[in-house]
Amino acid sequence: MNLSRRLPRALAITVPAVALLAATACGSSQDSTATPSGTEVAPVAMSSQKPGDAEKGTVSADRLSVATAGRAAQAALAKCQADGLGFVTVSVVDRFGSVQAMLRGDNAAEHTVEAARAKGYTAAAFGANTSDLAGRVKGDGPTIADLPGTLFLPGGVSVKVGNASIAGIGVGGAPDGNADQACAAAGLAEIAGSLQ
């Protein structure tokens, strides 16, 4: 397909350069590639991809197993129950906010379901605990708190493999967000040894 016919002239000129950059980044054996404008493009290492991903046109992403997500949720709820806070909801979500495991404690209010999911997603998406992110939502005008589906209250922890955030554990419903945070941290502590 000839993209230059369908794109404005300014964009059509850059398409070959982008294609060459992509080819170079995906494992071209040349040391550098010249674009139509004469600019050289150096190869880019794709260390986050697994061997063969570039050739398949796909990437792989780490995700918690159902058993691991379930263990994290159970440990977080057990901590809350031990602290007399069994009326919370625990949600373990993947990097994109999809729920992998959820436990709704006895008498947990309906709003705790979404609060737990949103805290887990926020921690996963930002790669940080929500208690640490709370200070970033202050200021005049729009802030990151305006992002749909996020909740910047304590109670969400990021689950990481190396430096990559792959999941989040969110707890909602305790009278104090720091209690939610402690329960979520207990869930993370339960699975930390099994993360690679």
XYZ file of N, CA, C and O in Angstrom:
784
model
N 0.847 -1.170 0.000
C 0.000 0.000 0.000
C 0.889 1.229 0.000
O 1.826 1.339 0.776
N 0.601 2.179 -0.837
C 1.384 3.393 -0.931
C 0.786 4.440 -0.006
O -0.221 5.075 -0.327
N 1.400 4.627 1.159
C 0.901 5.576 2.149
C 1.047 7.011 1.699
O 0.294 7.872 2.124
N 2.023 7.292 0.825
C 2.258 8.670 0.429
C 1.073 9.250 -0.329
O 0.874 10.448 -0.344
N 0.247 8.417 -0.974
C -0.940 8.901 -1.675
C -2.037 9.315 -0.714
O -2.887 10.112 -1.044
N -2.053 8.742 0.470
C -3.141 8.974 1.413
C -2.790 9.992 2.487
O -3.632 10.405 3.247
N -1.522 10.344 2.614
C -1.088 11.266 3.652
C -0.730 12.616 3.057
O -0.303 12.699 1.911
N -0.878 13.678 3.843
C -0.389 14.975 3.373
C 1.092 14.883 3.049
O 1.814 14.064 3.612
N 1.550 15.745 2.160
C 2.935 15.677 1.691
C 3.938 15.711 2.848
O 4.896 14.951 2.863
N 3.736 16.541 3.848
C 4.692 16.633 4.957
C 4.814 15.313 5.689
O 5.895 14.906 6.089
N 3.701 14.614 5.856
C 3.743 13.323 6.530
C 4.291 12.229 5.632
O 4.972 11.332 6.075
N 3.970 12.307 4.341
C 4.411 11.276 3.406
C 5.930 11.222 3.321
O 6.517 10.168 3.156
N 6.582 12.346 3.473
C 8.040 12.378 3.416
C 8.641 11.629 4.599
O 9.659 10.983 4.480
N 7.972 11.692 5.746
C 8.534 11.059 6.935
C 8.236 9.573 7.022
O 8.875 8.878 7.790
N 7.281 9.068 6.269
C 6.930 7.652 6.348
C 8.116 6.746 6.063
O 8.381 5.823 6.815
N 8.916 6.981 4.993
C 10.071 6.105 4.777
C 11.058 6.153 5.942
O 11.623 5.139 6.316
N 11.256 7.343 6.515
C 12.185 7.447 7.639
C 11.678 6.664 8.836
O 12.440 5.986 9.517
N 10.377 6.742 9.104
C 9.797 5.997 10.212
C 9.897 4.504 9.955
O 10.239 3.727 10.835
N 9.632 4.091 8.741
C 9.720 2.666 8.400
C 11.153 2.165 8.571
O 11.378 1.073 9.081
N 12.127 2.987 8.145
C 13.515 2.591 8.317
C 13.904 2.537 9.783
O 14.616 1.637 10.217
N 13.427 3.494 10.563
C 13.711 3.488 11.995
C 13.124 2.242 12.650
O 13.775 1.581 13.440
N 11.890 1.909 12.274
C 11.257 0.716 12.839
C 12.019 -0.541 12.436
O 12.255 -1.426 13.253
N 12.427 -0.609 11.178
C 13.172 -1.786 10.730
C 14.506 -1.880 11.455
O 14.936 -2.956 11.850
N 15.131 -0.741 11.645
C 16.405 -0.724 12.346
C 16.228 -1.153 13.792
O 16.993 -1.935 14.322
N 15.180 -0.631 14.438
C 14.937 -0.962 15.845
C 14.577 -2.418 16.028
O 14.800 -2.988 17.077
N 14.034 -3.023 15.012
C 13.583 -4.407 15.132
C 14.651 -5.409 14.737
O 14.356 -6.552 14.451
N 15.884 -4.962 14.659
C 16.941 -5.952 14.489
C 17.661 -5.923 13.174
O 18.231 -6.920 12.770
N 17.634 -4.818 12.447
C 18.395 -4.739 11.213
C 19.859 -4.999 11.505
O 20.406 -4.550 12.498
N 20.525 -5.719 10.620
C 21.918 -6.078 10.861
C 22.875 -4.965 10.465
O 24.058 -5.044 10.712
N 22.381 -3.891 9.842
C 23.256 -2.804 9.451
C 23.603 -1.958 10.663
O 22.837 -1.841 11.602
N 24.796 -1.342 10.617
C 25.201 -0.468 11.707
C 24.389 0.803 11.733
O 24.103 1.366 12.772
N 24.059 1.332 10.578
C 23.204 2.508 10.490
C 22.514 2.491 9.146
O 22.919 1.797 8.228
N 21.449 3.255 9.026
C 20.665 3.300 7.810
C 20.472 4.754 7.431
O 20.135 5.571 8.285
N 20.648 5.073 6.172
C 20.425 6.434 5.714
C 18.980 6.594 5.295
O 18.425 5.762 4.600
N 18.355 7.678 5.734
C 16.987 7.989 5.331
C 17.047 8.725 4.007
O 18.120 9.148 3.562
N 15.897 8.932 3.343
C 15.906 9.653 2.070
C 16.523 11.047 2.190
O 17.070 11.562 1.241
N 16.472 11.668 3.362
C 17.050 13.000 3.523
C 18.549 12.942 3.803
O 19.195 13.951 3.958
N 19.121 11.730 3.905
C 20.542 11.578 4.146
C 20.912 11.443 5.609
O 22.060 11.236 5.938
N 19.949 11.567 6.506
C 20.212 11.437 7.929
C 20.400 9.969 8.268
O 19.669 9.123 7.786
N 21.396 9.661 9.102
C 21.610 8.278 9.488
C 20.836 7.948 10.751
O 20.707 8.765 11.651
N 20.302 6.747 10.782
C 19.542 6.271 11.930
C 20.318 5.123 12.548
O 20.614 4.141 11.871
N 20.664 5.247 13.821
C 21.403 4.190 14.507
C 20.436 3.135 15.011
O 19.291 3.443 15.346
N 20.838 1.868 15.086
C 19.965 0.823 15.618
C 19.594 1.111 17.072
O 20.372 1.686 17.819
N 18.410 0.715 17.442
C 17.913 0.908 18.795
C 17.736 -0.457 19.438
O 17.148 -1.354 18.848
N 18.248 -0.635 20.649
C 18.107 -1.909 21.352
C 16.681 -2.034 21.882
O 16.141 -1.096 22.437
N 16.086 -3.170 21.719
C 14.721 -3.420 22.180
C 14.783 -4.398 23.349
O 14.301 -5.510 23.277
N 15.386 -3.967 24.440
C 15.643 -4.875 25.545
C 14.379 -5.356 26.239
O 14.388 -6.374 26.905
N 13.262 -4.640 26.089
C 12.057 -5.057 26.786
C 11.306 -6.158 26.032
O 10.373 -6.731 26.558
N 11.710 -6.419 24.810
C 11.038 -7.468 24.054
C 11.768 -8.788 24.214
O 12.970 -8.829 24.411
N 11.006 -9.850 24.107
C 11.595 -11.177 24.158
C 12.038 -11.559 22.751
O 11.496 -11.069 21.771
N 13.027 -12.442 22.617
C 13.497 -12.844 21.295
C 12.343 -13.348 20.436
O 11.500 -14.113 20.886
N 12.307 -12.876 19.221
C 11.274 -13.319 18.290
C 10.039 -12.444 18.280
O 9.234 -12.531 17.371
N 9.840 -11.575 19.281
C 8.650 -10.732 19.312
C 8.599 -9.787 18.122
O 7.540 -9.585 17.530
N 9.716 -9.173 17.781
C 9.735 -8.207 16.693
C 9.337 -8.864 15.381
O 8.596 -8.285 14.585
N 9.810 -10.068 15.161
C 9.475 -10.755 13.926
C 7.998 -11.120 13.869
O 7.396 -11.157 12.804
N 7.387 -11.394 15.024
C 5.973 -11.761 15.065
C 5.070 -10.541 14.980
O 3.891 -10.664 14.730
N 5.627 -9.365 15.230
C 4.808 -8.165 15.255
C 4.027 -8.008 16.546
O 3.049 -7.283 16.601
N 4.433 -8.708 17.592
C 3.749 -8.636 18.881
C 4.770 -8.419 19.983
O 5.962 -8.593 19.778
N 4.271 -8.037 21.138
C 5.114 -7.953 22.324
C 4.454 -8.768 23.418
O 3.245 -8.967 23.426
N 5.255 -9.244 24.335
C 4.749 -10.010 25.463
C 4.766 -9.127 26.701
O 5.635 -8.276 26.844
N 3.815 -9.341 27.578
C 3.759 -8.571 28.813
C 3.590 -9.523 29.986
O 2.820 -10.472 29.916
N 4.326 -9.248 31.065
C 4.174 -10.046 32.272
C 2.816 -9.760 32.900
O 2.324 -8.630 32.868
N 2.235 -10.798 33.482
C 0.932 -10.675 34.131
C 0.904 -11.689 35.268
O 1.480 -12.756 35.168
N 0.226 -11.335 36.350
C 0.089 -12.277 37.454
C -0.760 -13.469 37.021
O -1.725 -13.308 36.279
N -0.414 -14.635 37.533
C -1.273 -15.791 37.307
C -2.520 -15.638 38.172
O -2.529 -14.865 39.143
N -3.549 -16.380 37.853
C -4.780 -16.306 38.641
C -4.517 -16.749 40.081
O -5.061 -16.176 41.028
N -3.655 -17.746 40.255
C -3.349 -18.224 41.604
C -2.626 -17.146 42.415
O -2.933 -16.921 43.592
N -1.684 -16.473 41.796
C -0.932 -15.428 42.481
C -1.828 -14.239 42.815
O -1.781 -13.706 43.929
N -2.662 -13.829 41.864
C -3.592 -12.725 42.118
C -4.545 -13.079 43.261
O -4.835 -12.252 44.131
N -5.011 -14.323 43.275
C -5.905 -14.775 44.344
C -5.230 -14.770 45.706
O -5.830 -14.364 46.704
N -3.975 -15.214 45.745
C -3.233 -15.199 47.017
C -3.050 -13.782 47.540
O -3.176 -13.514 48.732
N -2.751 -12.847 46.637
C -2.566 -11.450 47.046
C -3.858 -10.885 47.612
O -3.854 -10.230 48.662
N -4.977 -11.156 46.952
C -6.272 -10.654 47.423
C -6.620 -11.253 48.784
O -7.078 -10.549 49.695
N -6.400 -12.545 48.927
C -6.720 -13.205 50.200
C -5.861 -12.669 51.347
O -6.351 -12.445 52.451
N -4.578 -12.446 51.086
C -3.689 -11.937 52.137
C -4.066 -10.514 52.537
O -4.038 -10.163 53.723
N -4.439 -9.699 51.564
C -4.837 -8.324 51.868
C -6.115 -8.312 52.701
O -6.212 -7.578 53.699
N -7.098 -9.124 52.319
C -8.348 -9.173 53.077
C -8.111 -9.747 54.473
O -8.669 -9.247 55.461
N -7.255 -10.755 54.584
C -6.951 -11.343 55.893
C -6.333 -10.305 56.825
O -6.661 -10.255 58.016
N -5.461 -9.451 56.298
C -4.854 -8.392 57.105
C -5.936 -7.423 57.598
O -5.962 -7.054 58.780
N -6.826 -7.026 56.708
C -7.903 -6.120 57.109
C -8.807 -6.780 58.155
O -9.193 -6.143 59.135
N -9.123 -8.052 57.952
C -9.961 -8.758 58.926
C -9.276 -8.830 60.285
O -9.913 -8.631 61.315
N -7.984 -9.095 60.286
C -7.229 -9.163 61.542
C -7.224 -7.819 62.263
O -7.164 -7.765 63.490
N -7.320 -6.743 61.471
C -7.348 -5.393 62.044
C -8.772 -4.911 62.338
O -8.980 -3.735 62.638
N -9.755 -5.822 62.217
C -11.144 -5.447 62.467
C -11.777 -4.651 61.344
O -12.763 -3.933 61.545
N -11.236 -4.788 60.131
C -11.721 -4.030 58.974
C -12.187 -4.967 57.855
O -11.880 -4.747 56.688
N -12.917 -5.982 58.204
C -13.341 -6.978 57.224
C -14.362 -6.486 56.226
O -14.744 -7.211 55.312
N -14.805 -5.247 56.345
C -15.838 -4.692 55.472
C -15.238 -3.925 54.286
O -15.840 -2.986 53.775
N -14.057 -4.331 53.848
C -13.393 -3.695 52.702
C -13.518 -4.583 51.473
O -13.897 -5.757 51.571
N -13.170 -4.017 50.337
C -13.044 -4.778 49.101
C -11.594 -4.710 48.659
O -10.949 -3.662 48.753
N -11.087 -5.847 48.183
C -9.723 -5.936 47.654
C -9.824 -6.270 46.172
O -10.582 -7.164 45.783
N -9.067 -5.547 45.375
C -9.053 -5.795 43.937
C -7.615 -5.891 43.452
O -6.794 -5.034 43.768
N -7.323 -6.951 42.705
C -6.019 -7.109 42.070
C -6.254 -6.954 40.573
O -7.066 -7.675 39.985
N -5.574 -5.970 39.980
C -5.779 -5.668 38.564
C -4.475 -5.805 37.799
O -3.389 -5.711 38.377
N -4.580 -6.010 36.500
C -3.376 -6.037 35.675
C -2.966 -4.609 35.334
O -3.593 -3.643 35.778
N -1.940 -4.462 34.560
C -1.375 -3.146 34.215
C -2.400 -2.226 33.570
O -2.306 -1.010 33.649
N -3.401 -2.801 32.921
C -4.386 -2.019 32.181
C -5.672 -1.801 32.967
O -6.624 -1.233 32.461
N -5.711 -2.279 34.201
C -6.874 -2.062 35.049
C -7.923 -3.149 35.001
O -8.955 -3.036 35.651
N -7.667 -4.211 34.261
C -8.625 -5.321 34.221
C -8.510 -6.137 35.504
O -7.407 -6.509 35.913
N -9.626 -6.422 36.125
C -9.634 -7.140 37.398
C -9.220 -8.588 37.175
O -9.756 -9.282 36.316
N -8.252 -9.034 37.970
C -7.817 -10.428 37.942
C -8.369 -11.201 39.127
O -8.616 -12.391 39.031
N -8.525 -10.523 40.259
C -9.097 -11.153 41.448
C -9.747 -10.055 42.287
O -9.219 -8.954 42.373
N -10.887 -10.387 42.883
C -11.555 -9.426 43.750
C -12.238 -10.176 44.877
O -12.870 -11.210 44.651
N -12.086 -9.643 46.085
C -12.785 -10.180 47.251
C -13.506 -9.032 47.934
O -12.889 -8.018 48.275
N -14.784 -9.223 48.115
C -15.585 -8.211 48.789
C -15.903 -8.742 50.180
O -16.588 -9.753 50.335
N -15.366 -8.060 51.195
C -15.557 -8.494 52.569
C -17.004 -8.393 53.004
O -17.826 -7.716 52.369
N -17.319 -9.076 54.086
C -18.674 -9.030 54.638
C -19.073 -7.590 54.916
O -18.310 -6.826 55.523
N -20.246 -7.226 54.454
C -20.818 -5.892 54.650
C -20.030 -4.765 53.991
O -20.191 -3.596 54.373
N -19.202 -5.064 53.009
C -18.487 -4.002 52.280
C -19.493 -3.229 51.439
O -20.289 -3.813 50.704
N -19.455 -1.926 51.546
C -20.384 -1.072 50.792
C -20.084 -1.142 49.297
O -18.961 -1.449 48.884
N -21.083 -0.840 48.499
C -20.962 -0.921 47.037
C -19.828 -0.037 46.497
O -19.113 -0.429 45.576
N -19.654 1.148 47.056
C -18.625 2.054 46.532
C -17.211 1.509 46.724
O -16.288 1.914 46.020
N -17.033 0.563 47.646
C -15.694 0.020 47.879
C -15.201 -0.826 46.708
O -13.997 -0.965 46.507
N -16.121 -1.365 45.924
C -15.753 -2.197 44.771
C -14.995 -1.354 43.751
O -13.894 -1.707 43.318
N -15.574 -0.230 43.363
C -14.919 0.637 42.376
C -13.701 1.330 42.976
O -12.695 1.530 42.298
N -13.775 1.713 44.254
C -12.624 2.372 44.886
C -11.411 1.445 44.887
O -10.293 1.872 44.569
N -11.604 0.177 45.220
C -10.492 -0.782 45.247
C -9.915 -0.975 43.852
O -8.691 -0.981 43.664
N -10.778 -1.125 42.851
C -10.302 -1.298 41.476
C -9.527 -0.063 41.007
O -8.441 -0.165 40.440
N -10.073 1.115 41.261
C -9.425 2.347 40.812
C -8.084 2.577 41.513
O -7.122 3.029 40.893
N -8.002 2.257 42.793
C -6.723 2.397 43.502
C -5.689 1.425 42.933
O -4.522 1.780 42.734
N -6.105 0.187 42.683
C -5.194 -0.797 42.099
C -4.714 -0.362 40.732
O -3.519 -0.442 40.418
N -5.643 0.131 39.898
C -5.276 0.585 38.551
C -4.323 1.778 38.615
O -3.332 1.840 37.885
N -4.605 2.722 39.496
C -3.754 3.909 39.621
C -2.332 3.510 40.005
O -1.359 3.996 39.422
N -2.201 2.611 40.973
C -0.877 2.144 41.389
C -0.164 1.426 40.245
O 1.027 1.639 40.008
N -0.894 0.584 39.515
C -0.294 -0.156 38.404
C 0.117 0.774 37.277
O 1.223 0.670 36.732
N -0.752 1.702 36.921
C -0.486 2.591 35.789
C 0.669 3.544 36.055
O 1.467 3.827 35.161
N 0.771 4.036 37.277
C 1.824 4.986 37.613
C 3.063 4.309 38.195
O 4.083 4.959 38.397
N 2.974 3.017 38.497
C 4.119 2.292 39.035
C 4.540 2.783 40.409
O 5.714 2.725 40.767
N 3.557 3.250 41.181
C 3.858 3.774 42.518
C 2.659 3.552 43.421
O 1.525 3.411 42.951
N 2.901 3.521 44.713
C 1.806 3.386 45.667
C 0.965 4.657 45.665
O 1.498 5.764 45.557
N -0.340 4.491 45.797
C -1.217 5.663 45.742
C -0.970 6.614 46.905
O -1.192 7.821 46.770
N -0.501 6.109 48.021
C -0.183 6.997 49.144
C 0.949 7.951 48.770
O 0.993 9.085 49.245
N 1.854 7.510 47.910
C 2.954 8.364 47.452
C 2.515 9.326 46.346
O 3.143 10.366 46.144
N 1.457 8.978 45.629
C 0.984 9.795 44.519
C 0.029 10.903 44.956
O -0.205 11.850 44.202
N -0.531 10.784 46.148
C -1.574 11.710 46.593
C -1.141 13.170 46.510
O -1.935 14.040 46.151
N 0.108 13.457 46.784
C 0.589 14.830 46.744
C 0.666 15.420 45.349
O 0.725 16.636 45.188
N 0.639 14.588 44.326
C 0.758 15.070 42.949
C -0.561 15.576 42.372
O -0.584 16.087 41.264
N -1.635 15.443 43.115
C -2.938 15.842 42.577
C -3.341 17.242 43.018
O -4.414 17.709 42.688
N -2.475 17.906 43.729
C -2.791 19.240 44.215
C -2.395 20.280 43.184
O -1.471 20.084 42.409
N -3.094 21.406 43.195
C -2.752 22.492 42.296
C -3.986 23.103 41.681
O -5.083 22.549 41.763
N -3.796 24.258 41.105
C -4.895 24.946 40.424
C -5.048 24.368 39.022
O -4.080 24.051 38.355
N -6.279 24.262 38.593
C -6.533 23.746 37.252
C -6.473 22.238 37.199
O -6.452 21.561 38.225
N -6.400 21.691 35.991
C -6.389 20.238 35.826
C -5.157 19.591 36.444
O -4.071 20.152 36.433
N -5.346 18.389 36.991
C -4.246 17.609 37.550
C -4.406 16.166 37.094
O -5.394 15.820 36.437
N -3.484 15.323 37.493
C -3.591 13.912 37.119
C -4.821 13.261 37.743
O -5.271 12.221 37.278
N -5.384 13.893 38.765
C -6.592 13.346 39.384
C -7.780 13.385 38.429
O -8.781 12.707 38.648
N -7.672 14.151 37.359
C -8.747 14.242 36.374
C -8.736 13.084 35.380
O -9.642 12.966 34.554
N -7.727 12.229 35.439
C -7.663 11.092 34.518
C -8.753 10.088 34.864
O -8.880 9.670 36.016
N -9.549 9.674 33.898
C -10.650 8.740 34.166
C -10.160 7.417 34.751
O -9.129 6.887 34.346
N -10.893 6.908 35.716
C -10.611 5.589 36.278
C -9.534 5.560 37.331
O -9.172 4.492 37.811
N -8.981 6.721 37.685
C -7.919 6.762 38.684
C -8.466 7.257 40.019
O -9.482 7.944 40.068
N -7.775 6.897 41.086
C -8.157 7.353 42.424
C -6.882 7.513 43.241
O -6.182 6.546 43.514
N -6.586 8.739 43.608
C -5.336 9.056 44.289
C -5.547 9.175 45.794
O -5.264 10.194 46.401
N -6.044 8.107 46.371
C -6.185 7.988 47.820
C -5.339 6.804 48.266
O -5.174 5.841 47.505
N -4.801 6.826 49.463
C -4.017 5.680 49.930
C -4.835 4.391 49.868
O -6.046 4.396 50.097
N -4.153 3.299 49.534
C -4.804 1.995 49.464
C -4.450 1.200 48.232
O -4.945 0.092 48.041
N -3.569 1.739 47.380
C -3.144 1.010 46.183
C -1.645 0.818 46.172
O -0.902 1.748 46.472
N -1.186 -0.399 45.865
C 0.246 -0.660 45.748
C 0.551 -1.231 44.372
O -0.245 -1.976 43.800
N 1.697 -0.864 43.851
C 2.151 -1.344 42.553
C 2.874 -2.681 42.724
O 3.668 -2.842 43.641
N 2.585 -3.606 41.838
C 3.271 -4.900 41.807
C 4.265 -4.825 40.656
O 3.871 -4.587 39.514
N 5.548 -5.024 40.961
C 6.578 -4.865 39.941
C 7.392 -6.134 39.750
O 7.592 -6.902 40.681
N 7.850 -6.310 38.537
C 8.860 -7.304 38.200
C 10.034 -6.488 37.691
O 9.928 -5.826 36.657
N 11.120 -6.478 38.437
C 12.215 -5.555 38.134
C 11.709 -4.134 38.346
O 11.145 -3.822 39.392
N 11.865 -3.302 37.336
C 11.367 -1.930 37.417
C 10.019 -1.759 36.740
O 9.474 -0.657 36.728
N 9.486 -2.811 36.153
C 8.234 -2.718 35.403
C 7.027 -3.004 36.286
O 6.956 -4.041 36.939
N 6.086 -2.090 36.279
C 4.834 -2.287 36.997
C 3.943 -3.200 36.163
O 3.647 -2.898 35.010
N 3.528 -4.335 36.743
C 2.727 -5.297 35.985
C 1.310 -5.447 36.530
O 0.460 -6.035 35.889
N 1.074 -4.934 37.734
C -0.243 -5.103 38.354
C -0.377 -4.116 39.504
O 0.576 -3.413 39.850
N -1.565 -4.086 40.081
C -1.795 -3.258 41.250
C -2.749 -3.967 42.191
O -3.607 -4.736 41.760
N -2.582 -3.709 43.478
C -3.487 -4.245 44.492
C -4.146 -3.045 45.153
O -3.450 -2.158 45.665
N -5.465 -2.999 45.101
C -6.187 -1.883 45.689
C -7.129 -2.356 46.776
O -7.746 -3.412 46.659
N -7.225 -1.567 47.831
C -8.141 -1.862 48.936
C -8.950 -0.606 49.202
O -8.394 0.500 49.276
N -10.245 -0.774 49.342
C -11.112 0.361 49.637
C -12.128 0.002 50.699
O -12.625 -1.123 50.740
N -12.419 0.970 51.578
C -13.482 0.771 52.544
C -13.122 1.024 53.985
O -14.002 1.215 54.824
N -11.842 1.037 54.326
C -11.454 1.312 55.721
C -11.705 2.789 56.018
O -11.655 3.624 55.109
N -11.959 3.124 57.272
C -12.193 4.527 57.612
C -10.977 5.419 57.375
O -11.099 6.626 57.253
N -9.798 4.825 57.287
C -8.552 5.558 57.083
C -7.817 4.930 55.901
O -7.592 3.713 55.871
N -7.447 5.757 54.934
C -6.744 5.241 53.759
C -5.442 4.549 54.090
O -5.012 3.639 53.383
N -4.800 4.949 55.172
C -3.549 4.291 55.550
C -3.790 2.846 55.977
O -2.918 1.993 55.804
N -4.967 2.556 56.531
C -5.317 1.170 56.864
C -5.518 0.371 55.580
O -5.081 -0.781 55.468
N -6.177 0.979 54.580
C -6.304 0.341 53.264
C -4.915 0.034 52.701
O -4.666 -1.052 52.168
N -4.019 0.995 52.832
C -2.661 0.856 52.296
C -1.931 -0.299 52.966
O -1.244 -1.082 52.315
N -2.083 -0.424 54.279
C -1.417 -1.509 55.016
C -1.926 -2.868 54.554
O -1.152 -3.824 54.417
N -3.213 -2.965 54.267
C -3.781 -4.236 53.797
C -3.267 -4.572 52.401
O -2.902 -5.718 52.121
N -3.222 -3.573 51.522
C -2.712 -3.797 50.169
C -1.246 -4.220 50.224
O -0.817 -5.119 49.489
N -0.482 -3.586 51.111
C 0.934 -3.942 51.267
C 1.087 -5.383 51.745
O 2.018 -6.089 51.343
N 0.168 -5.846 52.581
C 0.214 -7.245 53.039
C -0.029 -8.195 51.873
O 0.571 -9.271 51.794
N -0.906 -7.806 50.968
C -1.129 -8.614 49.769
C 0.116 -8.712 48.915
O 0.468 -9.787 48.421
N 0.814 -7.585 48.763
C 2.054 -7.585 47.994
C 3.126 -8.428 48.683
O 3.838 -9.193 48.032
N 3.221 -8.305 49.999
C 4.224 -9.080 50.743
C 4.007 -10.583 50.567
O 4.965 -11.359 50.489
N 2.760 -10.992 50.447
C 2.426 -12.413 50.292
C 2.988 -12.983 48.988
O 3.405 -14.144 48.933
N 2.997 -12.192 47.931
C 3.407 -12.719 46.614
C 4.788 -12.265 46.182
O 5.285 -12.721 45.157
N 5.417 -11.389 46.948
C 6.698 -10.807 46.522
C 7.741 -11.862 46.182
O 8.482 -11.719 45.206
N 7.810 -12.927 46.941
C 8.804 -13.975 46.696
C 8.569 -14.757 45.418
O 9.500 -15.367 44.885
N 7.359 -14.735 44.884
C 7.060 -15.520 43.683
C 7.180 -14.706 42.396
O 7.003 -15.246 41.319
N 7.484 -13.410 42.508
C 7.600 -12.562 41.321
C 9.000 -12.679 40.749
O 9.991 -12.638 41.465
N 9.089 -12.830 39.435
C 10.394 -12.974 38.779
C 10.602 -11.864 37.798
O 9.770 -11.439 37.130
